[in-house]
Amino acid sequence: MDEFGSIRHWTNGRQSGELLHGQGVVLGIGDDAAVVEAPPGISGALQWVLAVDTMVESVHFNEATMAEADVGWKALAANVSDIAAMGGEPRHALVSVSAPGAWGPARIRRLYDGLYACADHYGVAIIGGDTTSSPAQLVVAVTVVGTVEAGKAIRRSGAQPGDAVFVTGPVGMAAAGLHYLLAAAALGGGQFVPPADAAAAGTAALVQAHRRPAPSVRAARMLAARGTVTSLNDISDGLSSEAWEIADASGVRLLLRESQLPVSGSMAVYARSKGINPLEWMLGGGEDYVLLGTMAASDAKAAKAALMEAGLPMYLIGEVEAGPAGVDMIAEDRHSGHRAEQEKRIPIQKKGYNHFTD
Amino acid sequence: MDEFGSIRHWTNGRQSGELLHGQGVVLGIGDDAAVVEAPPGISGALQWVLAVDTMVESVHFNEATMAEADVGWKALAANVSDIAAMGGEPRHALVSVSAPGAWGPARIRRLYDGLYACADHYGVAIIGGDTTSSPAQLVVAVTVVGTVEAGKAIRRSGAQPGDAVFVTGPVGMAAAGLHYLLAAAALGGGQFVPPADAAAAGTAALVQAHRRPAPSVRAARMLAARGTVTSLNDISDGLSSEAWEIADASGVRLLLRESQLPVSGSMAVYARSKGINPLEWMLGGGEDYVLLGTMAASDAKAAKAALMEAGLPMYLIGEVEAGPAGVDMIAEDRHSGHRAEQEKRIPIQKKGYNHFTD
């Protein structure tokens, strides 16, 4: 039933013994199941953090928007981001690949190349794999296992009135990249859009954000260690949707300040060239895989300084208020050039700017 | 991108707090990731055992051979069996479901019904889920996490000359069930074959073996506790293939005795009615999800007695020999009615009876 033969073909010897040992891998791919233990050198009790995420061809990507290796990278990165969003350290991954029979081993190999590139970048040991044939489309499901200090996982439900709201990177770049890729693919007859074309179009950073997202694991670990973060989400479904999740789970109101939102220059330029309001992508775009969270306001500036010191971005974009669960935004007053005396407060819908009522 | 909305719709409140607590679940489905810890009441160090397995519509099943709930049951059972094959105790599962848009919520609900039925049967907590739409076929990928006493996972590589070879149930029933289902579906225009039809045809047990396999978790745990099992595999790809895996990994020769192989009566009757040699299904059939293993010969009879005492079958089907890695079978002498003076030894190919050279 499995025409691709043994998974070992794509996984044997792909990661260093040092990485596997460092992540507590007792037995990797090759038997009925993998065996892991608490990684060496860790003091204190641990809990395990687990997430699963799926990417489906023609639903989440197509042959023009993503190369095989990009799909591999992103399928793992999306899960690594989920572990980071709990304040956890990603350690192990199990991979299920269902690939069309027409693919052949070389394309599957490239998919695994992307998986291993992402795994090595984040120090994740790939300990399980199942590769089956699929009648039509590629489906990649990845489970990632991480650890967190016992009792320290950061949920969505802890935001308190008075907390500061932060993000760990600009939002909307991945959506802008997808917009460019779909337009370029339409012109190119559905062929894969090469990075060189994106570079020529000035959208290289946007395409990179879409194809090779870089979850905020280090930032998450540094923030979690401070003990002052009260809620944390990764932005997979757009800033407005994730802000709503925190608001709903915590029973609070998140107030975002448009003027404080980090705007990528290349996204703004590309948006302007297409006559699109960048807020559409920033609020509703999704797949940015940066973190959105809340923390004690008293520690927010120090946290930002500590992350900056480590070369990691952090932006304070608003505050938490008491009130019925929801999300508001203080709009920037672009016409007067300075902040209006009376702030303009706009309710943000869950689905983002598309349903934005100004 | 996900037209099925929240996974919570199918997962909320489906398992008892007692089950979740007993499996060390700190946080289940609903946040970015789940959090688990070592289950309460366990003394001694644990390691974690993890496996992933995928079922693809039209590759592993179709609408005639399996109902939605059967797919859910079997996708989880296949992984539970992998944990058992390491001597482990299955505890947690994460589920990825990619379902065609035409399915609608009711069919997905039935799929989850089967997942939860199997989960409850084995005491497994479902802690993660991702449900996406699929353009054409159903793809279900399940990751199961279990525990094993530290250092006690049973690999394929420990078989020693002189060991006894055993299985924990009859083999070939699932393959016979599939044979019946495909034939019945061909007659019925590809419609789902109802259990009542199978009952009428005398193949109910075979169909059950195919649709609702029952992994040997209790047997695995009892055997592992004896400390005398030297290798263990679950029979997902057929007895001959699994025997070869142990032989290859251990560098030994497995000698199976045809006269000792457990034969299901309903399988033998159905095979005879179709003019098929049951050995074809027994050696090459697969998806039985019983265990094949080797153990110290000195403990084999006592182990069998202990399992019988607990109502669990165990069959001693051969022995391990030194020699080049491989599998032989001592054929039954059907013509003389008694064992021939000179045993007839037949080399068994990896792929089973199909490539059997008599």
XYZ file of C-alpha atoms in Angstrom:
716
model
C 0.000 0.000 0.000
C 2.947 2.306 0.531
C 4.689 2.820 -2.762
C 7.371 5.039 -1.332
C 9.008 2.307 0.660
C 10.776 2.943 3.892
C 10.737 6.290 5.608
C 14.370 5.609 6.443
C 15.254 6.576 2.904
C 14.544 10.220 3.718
C 15.430 10.286 7.380
C 18.530 8.140 7.988
C 21.469 10.077 9.368
C 19.906 13.474 8.782
C 20.522 14.879 12.236
C 23.572 14.873 14.476
C 23.866 12.510 17.413
C 24.602 15.586 19.508
C 21.246 17.172 18.655
C 19.352 13.918 19.262
C 21.121 13.254 22.571
C 20.654 16.858 23.664
C 16.917 16.505 23.176
C 16.677 13.300 25.193
C 16.054 10.994 22.228
C 16.551 7.403 23.359
C 15.328 5.835 20.116
C 14.511 7.696 16.889
C 12.915 6.655 13.630
C 13.118 2.977 12.705
C 11.166 0.894 15.221
C 7.419 0.815 15.937
C 7.683 4.035 17.938
C 10.263 6.511 19.209
C 11.379 6.756 22.835
C 12.329 10.035 24.521
C 13.136 11.152 28.046
C 13.651 14.456 29.819
C 16.651 16.075 28.114
C 19.956 15.935 30.016
C 21.060 18.851 32.150
C 17.620 20.132 33.056
C 16.946 20.865 36.699
C 13.427 21.086 38.044
C 10.214 19.389 37.055
C 9.061 19.486 33.455
C 5.742 19.172 31.709
C 5.335 18.211 28.077
C 3.689 20.493 25.514
C 2.179 18.973 22.353
C 0.570 20.378 19.209
C -0.499 19.147 15.777
C -0.968 21.141 12.591
C -1.785 20.152 9.024
C -0.983 21.663 5.625
C -3.058 20.622 2.632
C -2.166 21.325 -0.986
C -4.720 23.580 -2.737
C -6.103 24.621 0.666
C -3.014 26.064 2.363
C -0.628 26.287 -0.588
C -0.154 25.291 -4.195
C 2.728 24.504 -6.512
C 3.202 28.159 -7.420
C 3.260 29.586 -3.916
C 5.474 26.996 -2.206
C 8.341 24.741 -3.240
C 8.483 21.292 -1.633
C 11.138 22.392 0.848
C 9.057 25.443 1.798
C 6.108 23.183 2.630
C 8.355 21.055 4.819
C 9.785 24.093 6.609
C 6.420 25.742 7.177
C 4.596 22.589 8.334
C 7.138 22.206 11.115
C 7.436 25.941 11.835
C 3.682 26.289 12.405
C 3.915 23.700 15.175
C 7.117 25.080 16.642
C 5.219 28.362 16.898
C 2.412 26.659 18.846
C 4.924 25.363 21.396
C 6.483 28.842 21.659
C 2.991 30.265 22.219
C 2.793 28.178 25.420
C 6.183 29.462 26.569
C 7.658 26.039 25.792
C 10.870 24.755 24.248
C 10.229 22.661 21.094
C 12.166 19.392 21.117
C 10.692 16.574 19.020
C 8.600 16.230 15.883
C 6.648 13.422 14.236
C 5.788 13.848 10.588
C 3.029 12.385 8.425
C 3.451 12.929 4.690
C 0.806 11.808 2.170
C 2.188 12.551 -1.275
C 0.707 11.927 -4.725
C 2.173 8.871 -6.412
C 3.344 11.036 -9.315
C 5.700 12.894 -6.994
C 8.420 10.306 -6.844
C 11.197 10.064 -4.244
C 13.126 13.194 -5.340
C 10.286 15.580 -4.515
C 9.632 13.862 -1.191
C 13.327 14.182 -0.452
C 13.080 17.955 -1.019
C 10.081 18.139 1.324
C 12.174 16.404 3.998
C 15.077 18.780 3.215
C 12.816 21.662 4.295
C 11.598 19.777 7.362
C 15.169 19.078 8.446
C 16.319 22.640 7.702
C 13.632 23.961 10.034
C 14.289 21.196 12.576
C 18.004 21.960 12.699
C 17.348 25.701 12.924
C 15.222 25.186 16.033
C 17.146 22.222 17.425
C 14.141 19.926 17.023
C 14.721 16.174 16.711
C 12.544 14.455 14.117
C 11.689 11.183 15.847
C 8.785 9.795 13.851
C 7.606 9.631 10.307
C 4.970 7.972 8.201
C 4.995 8.471 4.445
C 2.052 7.184 2.471
C 0.803 7.777 -1.021
C -2.103 10.124 -1.576
C -4.442 9.870 -4.565
C -4.348 13.563 -5.424
C -2.922 16.187 -3.099
C -0.035 16.540 -0.715
C -1.069 16.510 2.943
C 1.541 17.106 5.645
C 0.607 16.737 9.312
C 3.237 17.467 11.944
C 3.111 16.881 15.690
C 5.643 18.739 17.816
C 6.511 17.897 21.402
C 8.203 20.371 23.677
C 8.783 20.963 27.353
C 7.891 23.700 29.769
C 8.826 24.229 33.406
C 6.084 22.505 35.423
C 3.095 24.776 35.917
C 4.545 27.565 33.775
C 2.732 27.027 30.453
C 1.231 30.344 29.317
C -2.421 30.085 28.306
C -4.694 32.520 26.558
C -6.821 33.093 29.585
C -4.635 35.085 31.981
C -4.815 38.633 30.572
C -5.662 41.210 33.271
C -6.920 44.783 32.981
C -3.917 47.091 33.086
C -1.598 44.622 31.317
C 0.439 45.744 28.321
C -0.212 44.110 24.914
C 2.799 43.156 22.807
C 3.832 41.453 19.578
C 7.253 39.981 18.778
C 7.468 41.096 15.162
C 5.691 42.879 12.330
C 2.371 41.479 11.163
C 0.909 41.225 7.687
C 4.099 40.389 5.801
C 3.110 36.784 5.117
C -0.287 37.866 3.772
C 1.356 40.444 1.522
C 3.771 37.777 0.308
C 0.879 35.478 -0.511
C -0.866 38.301 -2.364
C 2.235 38.837 -4.490
C 2.708 35.093 -5.111
C -0.887 34.551 -6.230
C -0.678 37.539 -8.600
C 2.687 36.417 -10.007
C 1.439 32.844 -10.402
C -1.640 34.065 -12.265
C 0.643 35.874 -14.717
C 3.007 32.894 -14.950
C 0.438 30.205 -15.691
C 0.577 28.632 -12.239
C 4.281 27.855 -12.342
C 6.345 28.084 -9.161
C 7.325 31.702 -8.524
C 11.111 31.743 -8.071
C 12.719 33.805 -5.279
C 14.650 35.741 -7.946
C 11.378 37.099 -9.347
C 10.322 38.203 -5.864
C 13.691 39.883 -5.351
C 13.276 41.753 -8.639
C 9.784 42.828 -7.590
C 11.046 44.080 -4.212
C 8.942 41.505 -2.354
C 11.688 39.069 -1.282
C 11.119 39.680 2.439
C 7.359 39.234 2.044
C 7.741 35.974 0.121
C 10.248 34.755 2.713
C 7.746 35.578 5.464
C 5.113 33.473 3.692
C 7.325 30.546 2.708
C 9.752 30.334 5.604
C 8.147 31.811 8.707
C 10.463 32.120 11.701
C 8.594 31.476 14.963
C 9.597 33.534 18.005
C 10.950 30.684 20.127
C 13.819 32.611 21.762
C 11.573 35.569 22.518
C 8.949 33.251 23.992
C 11.484 31.558 26.259
C 12.959 34.862 27.451
C 9.522 36.308 28.089
C 8.269 33.185 29.849
C 11.303 33.210 32.145
C 10.328 36.689 33.434
C 7.157 35.293 34.993
C 5.169 38.408 34.096
C 3.503 37.261 30.858
C -0.198 36.670 31.465
C -1.350 35.358 28.069
C 0.282 34.300 24.824
C -0.886 33.316 21.327
C 0.930 32.859 18.064
C -0.475 34.767 15.113
C -1.549 32.021 12.754
C -4.986 33.424 11.948
C -4.365 37.168 11.975
C -3.837 39.742 14.711
C -7.519 40.524 15.162
C -8.536 36.880 15.440
C -5.756 36.074 17.932
C -6.500 39.204 19.970
C -10.126 38.106 20.137
C -9.076 34.645 21.348
C -7.174 36.192 24.249
C -10.029 38.620 24.958
C -12.621 35.829 24.932
C -10.549 33.404 27.007
C -9.552 36.072 29.546
C -12.854 37.956 29.658
C -11.197 41.303 28.942
C -11.009 43.987 26.270
C -7.803 44.443 24.271
C -7.098 47.985 23.142
C -4.641 48.165 20.222
C -3.031 51.436 19.121
C -2.695 51.673 15.364
C 0.232 54.056 15.727
C 2.168 51.441 17.729
C 1.645 48.509 15.358
C 4.921 47.490 13.723
C 4.716 48.077 9.985
C 7.096 46.356 7.604
C 8.439 48.889 5.106
C 8.386 46.452 2.197
C 4.815 45.487 3.040
C 3.713 49.138 3.158
C 5.390 49.881 -0.168
C 3.873 46.806 -1.823
C 0.419 47.551 -0.367
C 0.551 51.135 -1.641
C 1.545 49.933 -5.123
C -1.565 47.741 -5.163
C -3.914 50.340 -3.664
C -4.470 48.172 -0.594
C -4.713 49.410 2.991
C -1.894 47.604 4.867
C -4.175 47.270 7.903
C -6.134 44.677 5.956
C -3.138 42.344 6.002
C -1.915 43.417 9.428
C -5.197 42.661 11.179
C -6.612 39.869 9.062
C -3.692 38.312 7.227
C -2.454 35.486 9.371
C 0.434 33.033 9.132
C 2.887 35.540 10.580
C 3.819 33.171 13.428
C 4.986 36.009 15.632
C 3.616 36.101 19.165
C 0.838 38.231 20.556
C 0.655 38.449 24.322
C -0.137 40.405 27.421
C 2.084 41.046 30.418
C 2.299 43.081 33.605
C 2.661 46.686 32.456
C 5.271 47.278 35.170
C 7.667 44.840 33.457
C 6.877 45.663 29.820
C 9.609 48.213 29.138
C 12.264 46.131 30.868
C 11.182 43.084 28.880
C 11.395 45.029 25.653
C 14.873 46.280 26.549
C 16.033 42.747 27.415
C 14.780 41.378 24.116
C 16.358 44.239 22.183
C 19.624 43.477 23.955
C 19.355 39.923 22.584
C 18.621 41.255 19.097
C 14.951 40.278 19.265
C 12.154 42.696 18.369
C 9.256 43.400 20.695
C 6.576 46.025 20.240
C 4.201 47.349 22.882
C 1.002 47.873 20.941
C -1.717 48.523 23.479
C -3.233 47.689 26.807
C -5.816 45.456 28.427
C -9.034 46.956 29.767
C -11.894 45.638 31.827
C -15.149 45.319 29.965
C -17.061 42.914 27.761
C -14.700 40.620 25.828
C -13.591 42.277 22.628
C -10.933 44.190 20.743
C -10.790 47.915 20.001
C -8.290 49.931 18.044
C -7.305 53.571 18.499
C -7.001 54.756 14.913
C -4.133 56.905 13.804
C -5.158 60.383 12.690
C -3.381 60.586 9.380
C -4.913 63.908 8.338
C -3.800 66.206 11.131
C -0.354 64.654 11.440
C -0.658 64.628 15.237
C -2.758 62.673 17.723
C -6.293 64.032 17.900
C -7.491 65.377 21.230
C -10.379 62.922 21.135
C -9.077 59.405 20.365
C -11.018 57.552 17.700
C -11.877 54.099 19.017
C -12.954 51.469 16.494
C -14.258 48.014 17.423
C -12.275 45.293 15.630
C -14.157 42.253 14.377
C -12.754 38.722 14.826
C -12.167 38.299 11.140
C -10.036 41.427 10.846
C -10.141 44.334 8.526
C -12.414 42.650 5.973
C -15.280 43.050 8.395
C -13.899 46.244 9.863
C -16.567 48.882 10.290
C -15.138 52.372 10.171
C -9.151 28.446 5.093
C -10.784 26.053 7.494
C -14.417 25.714 6.621
C -15.170 23.363 9.462
C -14.630 25.936 12.165
C -13.396 25.040 15.570
C -12.221 21.588 16.469
C -13.981 22.144 19.785
C -17.237 21.352 18.061
C -16.245 17.680 17.874
C -14.100 17.407 20.949
C -15.626 19.437 23.767
C -16.615 17.355 26.783
C -16.103 14.038 25.032
C -13.974 12.419 27.708
C -14.323 12.217 31.463
C -12.259 14.412 33.749
C -11.260 11.209 35.516
C -9.719 9.752 32.362
C -7.931 13.019 31.525
C -6.609 13.451 35.065
C -5.562 9.809 35.255
C -3.441 10.272 32.142
C -1.700 13.370 33.480
C -3.444 15.846 31.193
C -2.839 19.360 32.503
C -4.413 21.142 29.531
C -6.351 19.487 26.687
C -7.673 20.742 23.385
C -8.392 24.467 23.141
C -5.163 26.445 23.437
C -2.141 26.578 21.124
C -0.923 23.250 22.477
C -1.746 20.653 25.113
C 0.220 20.171 28.327
C 0.767 16.776 29.968
C 2.847 15.436 32.825
C 3.750 12.032 34.189
C 0.434 10.426 35.221
C -0.311 10.400 38.944
C 0.470 7.343 41.039
C 3.401 6.090 38.996
C 6.558 5.193 40.844
C 9.872 4.961 39.088
C 11.328 6.783 36.109
C 9.384 6.910 32.859
C 10.287 7.421 29.249
C 7.856 8.589 26.589
C 6.968 6.493 23.556
C 5.632 8.240 20.417
C 4.313 7.040 17.065
C 2.485 8.504 14.064
C 0.358 6.682 11.492
C -1.751 7.891 8.577
C -4.863 6.547 6.858
C -5.698 7.807 3.382
C -9.017 7.282 1.620
C -8.689 5.205 -1.569
C -5.249 4.011 -0.430
C -6.038 2.393 2.943
C -9.841 2.277 2.757
C -12.825 3.462 0.793
C -16.455 4.273 1.456
C -17.528 0.671 1.000
C -14.966 -0.939 3.285
C -15.111 1.490 6.204
C -17.728 3.728 7.800
C -16.535 7.074 9.170
C -16.467 5.775 12.731
C -14.452 2.728 11.625
C -11.826 5.020 10.097
C -11.621 6.963 13.351
C -11.298 3.792 15.431
C -8.682 2.205 13.193
C -6.542 5.330 12.773
C -6.124 5.495 16.530
C -5.882 1.722 17.012
C -2.974 1.447 14.557
C -0.993 3.874 16.706
C -2.045 2.319 19.993
C -0.684 -0.913 18.552
C 2.679 0.751 17.838
C 2.958 1.841 21.464
C 2.043 -1.689 22.607
C 4.744 -3.058 20.301
C 7.318 -1.147 22.374
C 5.891 -2.571 25.597
C 4.415 0.832 26.395
C 1.172 2.120 27.849
C -0.722 4.410 25.413
C -1.904 7.633 27.070
C -2.432 10.596 24.731
C -3.381 11.162 21.109
C -3.254 14.119 18.729
C -5.436 13.902 15.656
C -5.188 15.555 12.238
C -8.283 15.211 10.052
C -8.394 16.539 6.486
C -11.911 15.948 5.183
C -13.477 16.793 1.833
C -15.640 19.918 1.971
C -18.644 17.873 0.828
C -18.472 15.824 4.021
C -20.127 18.338 6.300
C -20.028 18.365 10.107
C -22.191 15.243 10.649
C -19.759 12.899 8.928
C -16.798 14.437 10.728
C -18.690 13.981 13.959
C -19.044 10.257 13.198
C -15.323 10.024 12.492
C -14.662 11.549 15.914
C -17.218 9.148 17.430
C -14.984 6.280 16.309
C -11.838 8.014 17.529
C -13.378 8.558 20.948
C -14.779 5.021 21.124
C -11.278 3.628 20.591
C -9.744 6.249 22.905
C -12.133 5.369 25.716
C -11.608 1.632 25.174
C -7.861 2.024 25.665
C -8.047 4.868 28.183
C -6.299 7.256 25.805
C -6.823 11.020 26.258
C -7.279 12.946 23.005
C -5.318 16.128 23.689
C -4.864 17.690 20.266
C -6.747 18.084 17.060
C -6.527 19.928 13.788
C -9.376 19.624 11.296
C -8.870 21.110 7.847
C -10.669 20.727 4.585
C -9.232 18.489 1.902
C -9.909 18.970 -1.797
C -10.714 15.333 -2.515
C -9.978 12.541 -0.046
C -10.108 11.988 3.667
C -6.687 11.847 5.314
C -6.398 11.037 9.027
C -3.031 11.227 10.763
C -2.822 10.282 14.421
C 0.086 10.666 16.835
C -0.041 8.631 20.034
C 2.093 9.244 23.099
C 2.623 6.602 25.724
C 4.962 5.798 28.550
C 7.301 2.950 29.328
C 9.391 2.198 32.404
C 12.763 3.862 31.781
C 15.074 1.662 29.743
C 12.426 -1.040 29.233
C 11.160 -0.273 25.719
C 11.226 -3.477 23.655
C 12.888 -3.055 20.266
C 13.049 -5.347 17.265
C 16.712 -6.014 17.648
C 17.007 -8.202 20.743
C 15.987 -11.657 19.490
C 18.507 -14.360 20.501
C 19.068 -17.869 19.164
C 17.082 -20.259 21.345
C 14.279 -17.768 22.039
C 10.665 -18.762 21.526
C 8.575 -16.943 18.889
C 5.026 -15.953 19.793
C 1.958 -14.088 18.531
C -0.872 -12.677 20.657
C -3.732 -13.597 18.352
C -4.713 -15.182 15.051
C -3.352 -13.616 11.887
C -4.985 -13.121 8.493
C -8.479 -12.277 9.695
C -8.263 -8.617 8.703
C -7.050 -9.522 5.219
C -9.889 -12.016 4.819
C -12.333 -9.346 5.987
C -10.981 -6.924 3.403
C -11.278 -9.607 0.710
C -14.929 -10.100 1.601
C -15.626 -6.347 1.752
C -14.084 -5.645 -1.646
C -16.046 -8.489 -3.217
C -19.308 -7.398 -1.568
C -18.684 -3.773 -2.564
C -18.078 -4.800 -6.170
C -21.465 -6.531 -6.176
C -23.129 -3.612 -4.391
C -21.921 -0.824 -6.652
C -19.388 0.558 -4.186
C -21.923 1.216 -1.424
C -20.907 0.760 2.198
C -21.164 -2.919 3.155
C -23.340 -3.105 6.287
C -22.361 -5.343 9.195
C -25.673 -7.199 8.765
C -24.573 -8.364 5.319
C -21.309 -9.616 6.769
C -23.197 -11.441 9.526
C -25.409 -13.101 6.925
C -22.345 -14.127 4.958
C -20.673 -15.602 8.068
C -17.851 -13.079 7.870
C -18.804 -10.791 10.772
C -15.661 -11.575 12.766
C -13.454 -11.007 9.726
C -15.080 -7.664 8.933
C -14.759 -6.652 12.581
C -11.058 -7.564 12.478
C -10.603 -5.293 9.470
C -12.728 -2.376 10.637
C -12.169 -2.401 14.393
C -8.808 -3.987 15.142
C -8.118 -4.530 18.840
C -4.420 -4.006 19.634
C -2.858 -6.246 22.274
C -2.103 -3.571 24.850
C -2.812 -5.657 27.952
C -0.838 -8.591 26.608
C 2.054 -6.284 25.756
C 2.117 -4.801 29.245
C 1.942 -8.190 30.936
C 4.672 -9.589 28.714
C 6.902 -6.526 29.117
C 6.616 -6.768 32.895
C 8.135 -10.280 32.816
C 11.451 -8.886 31.537
C 11.997 -11.899 29.290
C 10.714 -10.530 25.975
C 13.648 -9.873 23.637
C 11.887 -8.346 20.613
C 8.406 -7.155 19.744
C 6.585 -5.941 16.618
C 2.951 -5.366 15.851
C 1.621 -7.064 12.747
C 0.653 -4.153 10.540
C 2.300 -5.425 7.348
C 1.818 -9.184 7.607
C 3.448 -11.917 9.668
C 6.219 -12.642 7.166
C 7.178 -8.977 6.809
C 7.210 -8.390 10.566
C 9.157 -11.606 11.186
C 11.715 -10.411 8.657
C 12.009 -7.061 10.430
C 12.875 -8.809 13.686
C 15.243 -11.191 11.882
C 17.012 -8.342 10.086
C 17.234 -6.079 13.135
C 18.416 -8.905 15.412
C 20.648 -10.717 12.932
C 18.921 -14.059 13.511
C 16.753 -16.603 11.726
C 13.118 -17.033 12.768
C 11.719 -20.521 12.355
C 7.911 -20.619 12.248
C 5.955 -23.859 12.534
C 2.915 -23.894 10.285
C 1.178 -26.393 12.574
C 1.460 -23.922 15.486
C 0.102 -20.850 13.700
C -3.281 -19.832 15.141
C -5.958 -20.216 12.487
C -9.275 -18.425 12.794
C -12.093 -20.842 12.006
C -14.176 -18.256 10.163
C -11.144 -17.240 8.117
C -10.409 -20.854 7.167
C -14.038 -21.469 6.175
C -14.205 -18.265 4.119
C -10.844 -18.995 2.445
C -11.949 -22.503 1.518
C -15.189 -21.133 0.026
C -13.111 -18.859 -2.207
C -10.502 -21.469 -3.121
C -7.788 -19.469 -1.386
C -4.965 -20.897 0.733
C -5.388 -19.257 4.186
C -1.595 -19.073 4.496
C -1.689 -16.317 1.901
C -3.594 -14.059 4.310
C -1.851 -15.345 7.429
C 1.644 -14.599 6.164
C 1.069 -11.659 3.858
C -2.200 -10.083 4.898
C -1.391 -7.411 7.431
C -3.412 -5.020 9.570
C -4.008 -7.667 12.219
C -2.437 -5.484 14.945
C -1.640 -8.470 17.099
C 1.918 -8.718 18.401
C 4.753 -10.874 17.123
C 7.677 -11.266 19.457
C 10.479 -13.379 20.810
C 11.242 -14.233 24.408
C 13.440 -16.447 26.571
C 12.254 -20.011 25.875
C 12.535 -20.817 29.586
C 9.714 -18.347 30.379
C 7.503 -18.957 27.339
C 5.128 -21.529 28.802
C 4.703 -19.619 32.053
C 4.003 -16.422 30.096
C 1.401 -18.191 28.013
C -0.249 -19.580 31.136
C -0.294 -16.136 32.775
C -1.907 -14.559 29.731
C -4.473 -17.376 29.483
C -5.282 -16.780 33.131
C -6.056 -13.157 32.229
C -8.210 -14.254 29.293
C -5.626 -13.205 26.704
C -4.493 -15.500 23.896
C -0.846 -16.257 23.223
C 0.538 -18.775 20.754
C 4.061 -20.176 20.650
C 4.713 -20.495 16.940
C 8.409 -21.242 16.561
C 11.929 -20.526 17.677
C 14.897 -18.327 16.945
C 17.994 -19.823 15.344
C 21.458 -18.524 14.627
C 22.249 -18.047 10.983
C 21.905 -15.469 8.242
C 18.956 -13.123 8.858
C 15.771 -14.640 7.479
C 12.560 -16.501 8.108
C 11.827 -20.188 7.517
C 8.659 -22.167 7.979
C 8.287 -25.844 8.800
C 5.391 -26.860 6.593
C 2.598 -29.039 7.847
C 2.430 -32.402 6.105
C -1.237 -32.511 5.157
C -1.015 -35.664 3.087
C 0.282 -38.162 5.617
C -1.773 -36.782 8.480
C 1.231 -36.964 10.800
C 4.499 -35.046 11.014
C 6.964 -36.312 8.424
C 10.213 -37.806 9.654
C 12.101 -35.242 7.652
C 10.728 -31.740 8.353
C 10.062 -29.677 5.264
C 11.687 -26.271 5.701
C 10.563 -23.480 3.385
C 12.196 -20.065 3.206
C 9.619 -17.303 3.643
C 9.990 -14.126 1.597
C 9.482 -10.689 3.137
C 6.338 -10.069 1.163
C 4.626 -13.206 2.373
C 2.853 -15.966 0.579
C 2.514 -14.064 -2.701
C 6.206 -14.574 -3.256
C 6.275 -17.896 -1.469
C 8.374 -20.439 -3.334
C 7.306 -23.968 -2.524
